[in-house]
PDB file of C-alpha atoms in Angstrom:
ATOM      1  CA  UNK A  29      18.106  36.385  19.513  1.00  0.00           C
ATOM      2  CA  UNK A  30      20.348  35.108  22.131  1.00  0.00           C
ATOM      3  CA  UNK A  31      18.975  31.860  21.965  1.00  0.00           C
ATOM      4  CA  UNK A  32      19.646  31.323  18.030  1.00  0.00           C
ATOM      5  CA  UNK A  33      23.512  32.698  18.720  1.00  0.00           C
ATOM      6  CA  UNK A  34      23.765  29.623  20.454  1.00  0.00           C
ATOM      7  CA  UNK A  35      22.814  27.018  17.875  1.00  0.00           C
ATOM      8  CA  UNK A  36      24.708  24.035  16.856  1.00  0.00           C
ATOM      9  CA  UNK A  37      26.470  25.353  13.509  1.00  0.00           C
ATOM     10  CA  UNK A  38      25.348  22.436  11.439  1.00  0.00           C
ATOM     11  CA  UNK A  39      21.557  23.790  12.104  1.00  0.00           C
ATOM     12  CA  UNK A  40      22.716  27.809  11.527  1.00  0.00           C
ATOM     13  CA  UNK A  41      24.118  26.936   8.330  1.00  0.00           C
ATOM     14  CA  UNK A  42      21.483  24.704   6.841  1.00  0.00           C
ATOM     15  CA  UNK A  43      20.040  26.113   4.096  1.00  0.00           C
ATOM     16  CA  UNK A  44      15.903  26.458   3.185  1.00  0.00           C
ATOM     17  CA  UNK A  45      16.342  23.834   0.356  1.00  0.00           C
ATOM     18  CA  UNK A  46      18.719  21.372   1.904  1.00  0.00           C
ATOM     19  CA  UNK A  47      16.182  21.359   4.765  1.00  0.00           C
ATOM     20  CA  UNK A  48      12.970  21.071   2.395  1.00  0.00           C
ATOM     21  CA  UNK A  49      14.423  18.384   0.063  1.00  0.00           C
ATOM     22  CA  UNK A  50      15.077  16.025   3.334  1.00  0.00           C
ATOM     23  CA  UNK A  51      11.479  16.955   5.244  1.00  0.00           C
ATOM     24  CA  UNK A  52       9.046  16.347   1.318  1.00  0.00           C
ATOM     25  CA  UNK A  53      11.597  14.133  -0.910  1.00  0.00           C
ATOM     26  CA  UNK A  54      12.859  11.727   1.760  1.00  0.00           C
ATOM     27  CA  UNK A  55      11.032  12.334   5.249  1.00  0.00           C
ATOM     28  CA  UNK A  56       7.325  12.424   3.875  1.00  0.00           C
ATOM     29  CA  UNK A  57       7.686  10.116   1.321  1.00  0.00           C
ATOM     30  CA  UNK A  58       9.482   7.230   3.335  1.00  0.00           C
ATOM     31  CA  UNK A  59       6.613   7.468   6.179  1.00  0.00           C
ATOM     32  CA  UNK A  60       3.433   6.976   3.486  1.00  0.00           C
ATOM     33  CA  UNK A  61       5.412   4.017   2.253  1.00  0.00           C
ATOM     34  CA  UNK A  62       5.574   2.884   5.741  1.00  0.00           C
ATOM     35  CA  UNK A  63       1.799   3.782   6.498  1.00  0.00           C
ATOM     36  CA  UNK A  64       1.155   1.906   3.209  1.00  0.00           C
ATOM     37  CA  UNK A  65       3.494  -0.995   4.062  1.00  0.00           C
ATOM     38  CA  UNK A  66       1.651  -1.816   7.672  1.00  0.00           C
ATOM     39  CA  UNK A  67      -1.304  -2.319   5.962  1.00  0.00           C
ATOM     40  CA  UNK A  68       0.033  -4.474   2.716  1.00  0.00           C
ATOM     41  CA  UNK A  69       1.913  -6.597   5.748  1.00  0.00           C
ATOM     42  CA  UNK A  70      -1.302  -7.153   7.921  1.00  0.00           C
ATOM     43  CA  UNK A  71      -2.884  -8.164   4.408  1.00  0.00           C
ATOM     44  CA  UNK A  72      -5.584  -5.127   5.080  1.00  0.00           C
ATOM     45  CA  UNK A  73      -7.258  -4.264   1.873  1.00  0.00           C
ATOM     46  CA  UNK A  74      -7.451  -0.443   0.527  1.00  0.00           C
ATOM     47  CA  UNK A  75     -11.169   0.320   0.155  1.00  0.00           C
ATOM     48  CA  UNK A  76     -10.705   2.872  -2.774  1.00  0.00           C
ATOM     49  CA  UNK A  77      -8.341   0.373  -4.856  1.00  0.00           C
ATOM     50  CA  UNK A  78     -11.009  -1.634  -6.412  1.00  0.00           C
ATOM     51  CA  UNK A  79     -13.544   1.036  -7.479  1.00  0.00           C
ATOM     52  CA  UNK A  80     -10.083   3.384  -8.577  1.00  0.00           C
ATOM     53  CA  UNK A  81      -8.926   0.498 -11.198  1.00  0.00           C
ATOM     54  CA  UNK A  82     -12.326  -0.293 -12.307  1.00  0.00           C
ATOM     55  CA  UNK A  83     -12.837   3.158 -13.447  1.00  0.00           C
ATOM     56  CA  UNK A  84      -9.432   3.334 -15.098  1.00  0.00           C
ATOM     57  CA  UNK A  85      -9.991   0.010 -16.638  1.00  0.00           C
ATOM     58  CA  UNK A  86     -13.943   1.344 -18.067  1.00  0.00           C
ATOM     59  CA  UNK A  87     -12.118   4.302 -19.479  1.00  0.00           C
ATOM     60  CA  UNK A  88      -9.016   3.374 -21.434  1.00  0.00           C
ATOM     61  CA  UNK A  89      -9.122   3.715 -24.529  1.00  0.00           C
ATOM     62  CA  UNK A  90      -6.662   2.268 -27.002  1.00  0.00           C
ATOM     63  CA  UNK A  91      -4.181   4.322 -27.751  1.00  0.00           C
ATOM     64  CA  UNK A  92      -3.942   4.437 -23.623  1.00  0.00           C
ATOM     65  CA  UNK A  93      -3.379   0.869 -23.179  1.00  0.00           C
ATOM     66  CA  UNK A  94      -1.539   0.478 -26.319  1.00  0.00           C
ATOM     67  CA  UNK A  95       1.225   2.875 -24.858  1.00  0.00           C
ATOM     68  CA  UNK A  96       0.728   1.092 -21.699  1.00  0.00           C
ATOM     69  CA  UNK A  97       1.869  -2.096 -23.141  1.00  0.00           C
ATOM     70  CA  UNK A  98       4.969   0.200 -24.667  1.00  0.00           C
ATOM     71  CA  UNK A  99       5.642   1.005 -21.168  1.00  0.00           C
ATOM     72  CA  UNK A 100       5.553  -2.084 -19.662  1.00  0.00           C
ATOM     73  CA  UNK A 101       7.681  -3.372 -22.212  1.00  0.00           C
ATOM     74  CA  UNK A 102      10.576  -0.524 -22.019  1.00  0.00           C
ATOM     75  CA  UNK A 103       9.951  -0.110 -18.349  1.00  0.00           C
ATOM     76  CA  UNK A 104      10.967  -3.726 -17.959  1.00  0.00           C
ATOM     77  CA  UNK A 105      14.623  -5.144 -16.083  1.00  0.00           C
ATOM     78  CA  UNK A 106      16.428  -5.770 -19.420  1.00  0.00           C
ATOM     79  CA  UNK A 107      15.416  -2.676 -21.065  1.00  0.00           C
ATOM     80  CA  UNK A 108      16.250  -0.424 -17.421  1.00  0.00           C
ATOM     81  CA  UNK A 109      19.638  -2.125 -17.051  1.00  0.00           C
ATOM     82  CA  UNK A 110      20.694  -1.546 -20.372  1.00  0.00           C
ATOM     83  CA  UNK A 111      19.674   2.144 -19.415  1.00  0.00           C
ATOM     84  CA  UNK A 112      21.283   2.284 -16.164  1.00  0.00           C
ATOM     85  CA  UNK A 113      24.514   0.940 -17.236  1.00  0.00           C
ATOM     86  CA  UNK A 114      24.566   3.219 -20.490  1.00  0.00           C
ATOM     87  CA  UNK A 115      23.948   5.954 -17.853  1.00  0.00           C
ATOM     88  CA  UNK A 116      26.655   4.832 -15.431  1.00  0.00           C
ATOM     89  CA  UNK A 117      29.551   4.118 -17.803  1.00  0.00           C
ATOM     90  CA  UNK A 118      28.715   7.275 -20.034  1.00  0.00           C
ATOM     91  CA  UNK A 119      29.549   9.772 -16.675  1.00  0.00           C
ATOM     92  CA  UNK A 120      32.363   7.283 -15.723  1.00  0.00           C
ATOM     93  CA  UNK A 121      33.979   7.408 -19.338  1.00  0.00           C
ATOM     94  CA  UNK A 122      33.409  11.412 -19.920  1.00  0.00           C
ATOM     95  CA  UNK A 123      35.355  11.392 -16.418  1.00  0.00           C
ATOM     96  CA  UNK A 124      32.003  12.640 -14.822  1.00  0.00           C
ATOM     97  CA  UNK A 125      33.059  10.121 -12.002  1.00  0.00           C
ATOM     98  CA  UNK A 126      31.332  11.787  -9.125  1.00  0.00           C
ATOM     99  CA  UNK A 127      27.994  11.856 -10.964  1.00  0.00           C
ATOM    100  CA  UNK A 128      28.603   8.409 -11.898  1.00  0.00           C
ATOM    101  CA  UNK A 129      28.763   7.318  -8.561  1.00  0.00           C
ATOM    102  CA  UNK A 130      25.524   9.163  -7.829  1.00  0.00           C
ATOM    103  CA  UNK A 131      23.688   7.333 -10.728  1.00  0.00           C
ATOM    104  CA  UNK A 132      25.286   4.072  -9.360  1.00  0.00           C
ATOM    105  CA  UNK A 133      23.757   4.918  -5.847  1.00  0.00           C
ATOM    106  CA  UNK A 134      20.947   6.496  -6.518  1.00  0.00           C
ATOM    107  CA  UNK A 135      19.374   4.359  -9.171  1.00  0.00           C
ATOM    108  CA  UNK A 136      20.776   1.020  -7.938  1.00  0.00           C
ATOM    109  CA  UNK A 137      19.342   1.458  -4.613  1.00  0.00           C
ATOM    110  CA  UNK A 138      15.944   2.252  -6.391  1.00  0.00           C
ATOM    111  CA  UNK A 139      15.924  -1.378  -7.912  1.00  0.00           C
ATOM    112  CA  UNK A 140      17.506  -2.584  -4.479  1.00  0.00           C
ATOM    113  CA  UNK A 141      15.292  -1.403  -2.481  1.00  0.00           C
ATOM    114  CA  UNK A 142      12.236  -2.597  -4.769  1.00  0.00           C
ATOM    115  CA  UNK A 143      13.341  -6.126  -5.086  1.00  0.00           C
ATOM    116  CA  UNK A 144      13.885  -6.379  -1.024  1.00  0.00           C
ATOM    117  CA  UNK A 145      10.108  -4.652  -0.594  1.00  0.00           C
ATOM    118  CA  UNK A 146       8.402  -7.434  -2.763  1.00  0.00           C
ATOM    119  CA  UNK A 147      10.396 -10.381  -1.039  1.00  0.00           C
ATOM    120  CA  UNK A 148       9.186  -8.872   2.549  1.00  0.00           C
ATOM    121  CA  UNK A 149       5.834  -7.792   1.699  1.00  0.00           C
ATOM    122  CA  UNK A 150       4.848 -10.543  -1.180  1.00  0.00           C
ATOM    123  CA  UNK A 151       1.595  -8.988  -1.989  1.00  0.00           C
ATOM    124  CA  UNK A 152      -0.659 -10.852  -4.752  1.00  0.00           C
ATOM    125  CA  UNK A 153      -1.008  -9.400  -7.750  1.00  0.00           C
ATOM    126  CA  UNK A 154      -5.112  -7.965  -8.701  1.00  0.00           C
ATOM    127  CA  UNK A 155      -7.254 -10.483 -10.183  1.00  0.00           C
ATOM    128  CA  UNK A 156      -9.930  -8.043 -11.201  1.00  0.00           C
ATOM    129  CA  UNK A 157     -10.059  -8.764 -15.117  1.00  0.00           C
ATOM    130  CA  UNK A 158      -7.930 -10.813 -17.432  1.00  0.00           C
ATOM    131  CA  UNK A 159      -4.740  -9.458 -17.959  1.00  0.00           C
ATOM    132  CA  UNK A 160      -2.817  -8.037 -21.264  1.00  0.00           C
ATOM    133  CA  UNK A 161       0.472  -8.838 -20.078  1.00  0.00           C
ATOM    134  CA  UNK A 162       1.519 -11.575 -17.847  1.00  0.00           C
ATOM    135  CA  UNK A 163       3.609 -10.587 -14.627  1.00  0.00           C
ATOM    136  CA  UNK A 164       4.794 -13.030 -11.999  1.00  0.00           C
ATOM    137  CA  UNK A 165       6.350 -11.819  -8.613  1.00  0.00           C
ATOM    138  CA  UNK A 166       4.768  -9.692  -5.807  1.00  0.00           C
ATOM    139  CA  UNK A 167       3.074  -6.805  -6.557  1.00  0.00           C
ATOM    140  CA  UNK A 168       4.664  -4.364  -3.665  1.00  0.00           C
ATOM    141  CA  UNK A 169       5.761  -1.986  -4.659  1.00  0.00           C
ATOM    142  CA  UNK A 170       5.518  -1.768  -8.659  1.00  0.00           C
ATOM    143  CA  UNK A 171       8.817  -2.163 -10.006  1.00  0.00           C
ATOM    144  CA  UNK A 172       8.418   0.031 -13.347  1.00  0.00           C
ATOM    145  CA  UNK A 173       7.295   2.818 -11.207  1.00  0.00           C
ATOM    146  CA  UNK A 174       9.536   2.572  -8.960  1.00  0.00           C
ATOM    147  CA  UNK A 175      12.225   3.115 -11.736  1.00  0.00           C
ATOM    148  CA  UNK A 176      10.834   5.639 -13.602  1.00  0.00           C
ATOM    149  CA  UNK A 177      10.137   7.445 -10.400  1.00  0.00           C
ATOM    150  CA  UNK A 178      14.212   7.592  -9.982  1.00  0.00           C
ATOM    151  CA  UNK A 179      15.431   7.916 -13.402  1.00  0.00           C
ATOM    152  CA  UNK A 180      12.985  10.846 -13.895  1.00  0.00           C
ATOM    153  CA  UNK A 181      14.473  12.539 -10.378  1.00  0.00           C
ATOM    154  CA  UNK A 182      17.888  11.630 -11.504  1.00  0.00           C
ATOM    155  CA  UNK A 183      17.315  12.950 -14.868  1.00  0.00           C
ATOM    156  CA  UNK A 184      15.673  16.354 -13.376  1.00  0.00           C
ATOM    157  CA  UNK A 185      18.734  16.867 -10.721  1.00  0.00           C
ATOM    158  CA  UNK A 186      21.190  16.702 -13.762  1.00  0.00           C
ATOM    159  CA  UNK A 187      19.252  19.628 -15.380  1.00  0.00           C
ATOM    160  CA  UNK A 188      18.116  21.254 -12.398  1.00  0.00           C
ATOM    161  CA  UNK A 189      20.981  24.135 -13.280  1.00  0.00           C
ATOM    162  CA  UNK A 190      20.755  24.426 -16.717  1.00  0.00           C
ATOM    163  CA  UNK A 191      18.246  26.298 -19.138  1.00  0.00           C
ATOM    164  CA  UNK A 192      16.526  22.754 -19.883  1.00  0.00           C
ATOM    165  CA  UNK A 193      15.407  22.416 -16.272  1.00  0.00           C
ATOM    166  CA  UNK A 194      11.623  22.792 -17.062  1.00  0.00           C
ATOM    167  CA  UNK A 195      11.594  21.003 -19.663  1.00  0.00           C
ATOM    168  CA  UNK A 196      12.796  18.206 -18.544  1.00  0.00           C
ATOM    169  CA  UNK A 197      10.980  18.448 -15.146  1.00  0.00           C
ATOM    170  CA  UNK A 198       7.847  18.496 -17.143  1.00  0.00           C
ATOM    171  CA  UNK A 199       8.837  15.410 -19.226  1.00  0.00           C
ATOM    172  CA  UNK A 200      10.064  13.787 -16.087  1.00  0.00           C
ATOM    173  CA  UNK A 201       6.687  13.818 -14.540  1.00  0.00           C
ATOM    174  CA  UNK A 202       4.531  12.922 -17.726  1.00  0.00           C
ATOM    175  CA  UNK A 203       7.016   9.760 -18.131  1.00  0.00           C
ATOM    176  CA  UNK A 204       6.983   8.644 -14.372  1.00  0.00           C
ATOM    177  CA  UNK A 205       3.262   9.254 -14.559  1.00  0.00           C
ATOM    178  CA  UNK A 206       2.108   7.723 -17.710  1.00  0.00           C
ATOM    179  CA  UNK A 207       4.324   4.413 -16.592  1.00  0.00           C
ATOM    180  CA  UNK A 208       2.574   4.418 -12.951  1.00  0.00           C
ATOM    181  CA  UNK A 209      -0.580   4.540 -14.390  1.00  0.00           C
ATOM    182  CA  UNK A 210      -0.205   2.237 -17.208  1.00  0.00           C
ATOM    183  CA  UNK A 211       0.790  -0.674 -14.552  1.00  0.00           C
ATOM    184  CA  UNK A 212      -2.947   0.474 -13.390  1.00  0.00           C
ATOM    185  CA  UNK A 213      -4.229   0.354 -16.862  1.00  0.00           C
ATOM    186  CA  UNK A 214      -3.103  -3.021 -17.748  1.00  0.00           C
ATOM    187  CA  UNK A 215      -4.192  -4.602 -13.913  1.00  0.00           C
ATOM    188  CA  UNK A 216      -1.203  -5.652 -12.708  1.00  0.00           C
ATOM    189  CA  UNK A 217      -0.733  -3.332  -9.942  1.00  0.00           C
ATOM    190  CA  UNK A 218      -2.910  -1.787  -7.809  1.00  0.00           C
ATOM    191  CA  UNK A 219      -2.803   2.062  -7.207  1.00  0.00           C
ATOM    192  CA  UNK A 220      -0.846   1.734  -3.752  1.00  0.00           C
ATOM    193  CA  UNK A 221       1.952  -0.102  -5.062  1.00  0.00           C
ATOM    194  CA  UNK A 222       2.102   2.462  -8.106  1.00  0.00           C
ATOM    195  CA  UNK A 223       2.516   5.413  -5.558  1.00  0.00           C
ATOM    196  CA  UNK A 224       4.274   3.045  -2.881  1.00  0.00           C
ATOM    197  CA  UNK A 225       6.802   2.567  -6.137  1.00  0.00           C
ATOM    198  CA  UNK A 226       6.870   6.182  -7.146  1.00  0.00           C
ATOM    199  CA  UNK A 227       7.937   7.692  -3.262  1.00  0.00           C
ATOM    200  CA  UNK A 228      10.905   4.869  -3.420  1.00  0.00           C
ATOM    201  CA  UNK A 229      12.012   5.802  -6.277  1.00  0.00           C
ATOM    202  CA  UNK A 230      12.338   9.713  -5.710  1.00  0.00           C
ATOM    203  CA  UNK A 231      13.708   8.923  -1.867  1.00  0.00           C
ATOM    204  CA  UNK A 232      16.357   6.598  -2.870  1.00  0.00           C
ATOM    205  CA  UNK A 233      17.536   9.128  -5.780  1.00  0.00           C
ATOM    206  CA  UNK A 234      17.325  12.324  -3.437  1.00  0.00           C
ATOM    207  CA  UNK A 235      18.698  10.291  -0.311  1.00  0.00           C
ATOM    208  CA  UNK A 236      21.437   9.073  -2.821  1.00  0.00           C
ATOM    209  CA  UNK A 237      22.170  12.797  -3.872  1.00  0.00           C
ATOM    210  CA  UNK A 238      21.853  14.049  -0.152  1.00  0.00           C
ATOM    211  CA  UNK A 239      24.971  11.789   0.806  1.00  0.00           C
ATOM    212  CA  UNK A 240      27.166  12.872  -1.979  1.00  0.00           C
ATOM    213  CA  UNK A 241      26.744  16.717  -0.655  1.00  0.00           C
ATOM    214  CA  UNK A 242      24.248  18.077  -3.759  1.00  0.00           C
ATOM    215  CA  UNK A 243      24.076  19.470  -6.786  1.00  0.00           C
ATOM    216  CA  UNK A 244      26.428  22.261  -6.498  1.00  0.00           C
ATOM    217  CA  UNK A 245      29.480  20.025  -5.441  1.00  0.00           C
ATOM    218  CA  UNK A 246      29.031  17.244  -7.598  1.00  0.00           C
ATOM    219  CA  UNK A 247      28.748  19.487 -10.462  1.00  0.00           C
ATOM    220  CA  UNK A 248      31.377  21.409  -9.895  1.00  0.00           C
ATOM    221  CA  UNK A 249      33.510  18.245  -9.346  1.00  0.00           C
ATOM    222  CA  UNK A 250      32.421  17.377 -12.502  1.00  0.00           C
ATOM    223  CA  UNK A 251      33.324  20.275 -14.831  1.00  0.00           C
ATOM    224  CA  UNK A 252      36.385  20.379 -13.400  1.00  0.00           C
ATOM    225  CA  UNK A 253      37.047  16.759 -14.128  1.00  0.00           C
ATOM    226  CA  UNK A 254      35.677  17.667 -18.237  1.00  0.00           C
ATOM    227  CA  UNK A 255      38.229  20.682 -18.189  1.00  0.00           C
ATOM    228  CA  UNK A 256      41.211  18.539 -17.769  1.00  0.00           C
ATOM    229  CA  UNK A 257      39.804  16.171 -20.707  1.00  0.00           C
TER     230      UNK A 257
END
């Protein structure tokens, strides 16, 4: 009892989900990325990757890889950017600045943070069958997962407080998913850099949000801004 008088104030006053957020949406994922990462760098091959997309590839059916190729297609840079500057400038111009500047942050570090992973890591794309689509880069971490991995954690903050939050969480998840596994699908990623792509996405969002001070500030920033429309 004594002993918990005596804590720093910064640790009495930190609450349950401030605490839980940091330790499973920024802690955990950023060391399986790492633990991921060593191996990638040390060119180390997964032994489950091969069987994994072989399965996947033996069971998709049409319609699966049809919507795949949708995927890739929307999922790709021109089609994000358009999104993530429709996003940005839409908070900025309904003077939702604060959550502007968390879309800017959050979302552009996403893409950052992607683009610096495959220059480091430069991992070949698979070669196991020919290909729908044809991708050229490295193939650590996947880039459309990556993306829809933060849009879908942006998109789930936002509503986090409002009577659409499960809803949309549910969406969130079936849209980061189905573009994750589509990159699997269509053999141009393998499943580590899907999930490698995925954890980067929802610790650059969350580590984004973290630094701005959370939900209930920047929202209440933010309706205060709308009020004085």
């Amino acid at each position: 009892m004594l002993w918990t008088m005596h804590l720093p104030p910064a640790l009495t006053h930190l609450r349950p989900a401030v605490l839980i957020r940091f330790l499973l949406g920024i802690l955990l994922p950023l060391i399986v990325i790492g633990l991921i990462a060593e191996d990638v760098l040390e060119k180390q091959r997964f032994a489950f990757e091969q069987p994994v997309m072989l399965w996947v590839h033996a069971h998709a059916t049409p319609a699966l890889t049809g919507l795949s190729l949708f995927l890739h297609t929307f999922g790709g840079p021109l089609p994000m950017g358009v999104v993530f500057i429709a996003i940005v400038l839409g908070l900025w111009f309904t003077r939702r600045h604060s959550l502007a500047v968390f879309a800017l942050l959050g979302l552009g570090s996403s893409v950052g943070f992607a683009f610096a992973m495959k220059l480091l890591f430069n991992r070949p794309r698979p070669e196991l069958w020919t290909r729908l689509v044809v991708e050229s880069g490295a193939s650590f971490p996947s880039g459309h997962s990556t993306v829809a991995a933060a849009l879908a954690t942006f998109a789930v903050l936002l509503a986090w407080h409002s009577r659409w939050h499960w809803p949309v969480l549910i969406l969130a998840i079936g849209y980061a998913f189905l573009m994750g596994y589509g990159r699997v699908v269509l053999g141009v990623h393998y499943p580590t850099d899907v999930l490698a792509g995925w954890l980067t996405g929802l610790a650059c969002v969350l580590g984004a949000y973290s630094v701005l001070g959370g939900s209930p500030r920047l929202l209440e920033l933010d309706k205060k801004a709308a009020g004085h429309q």
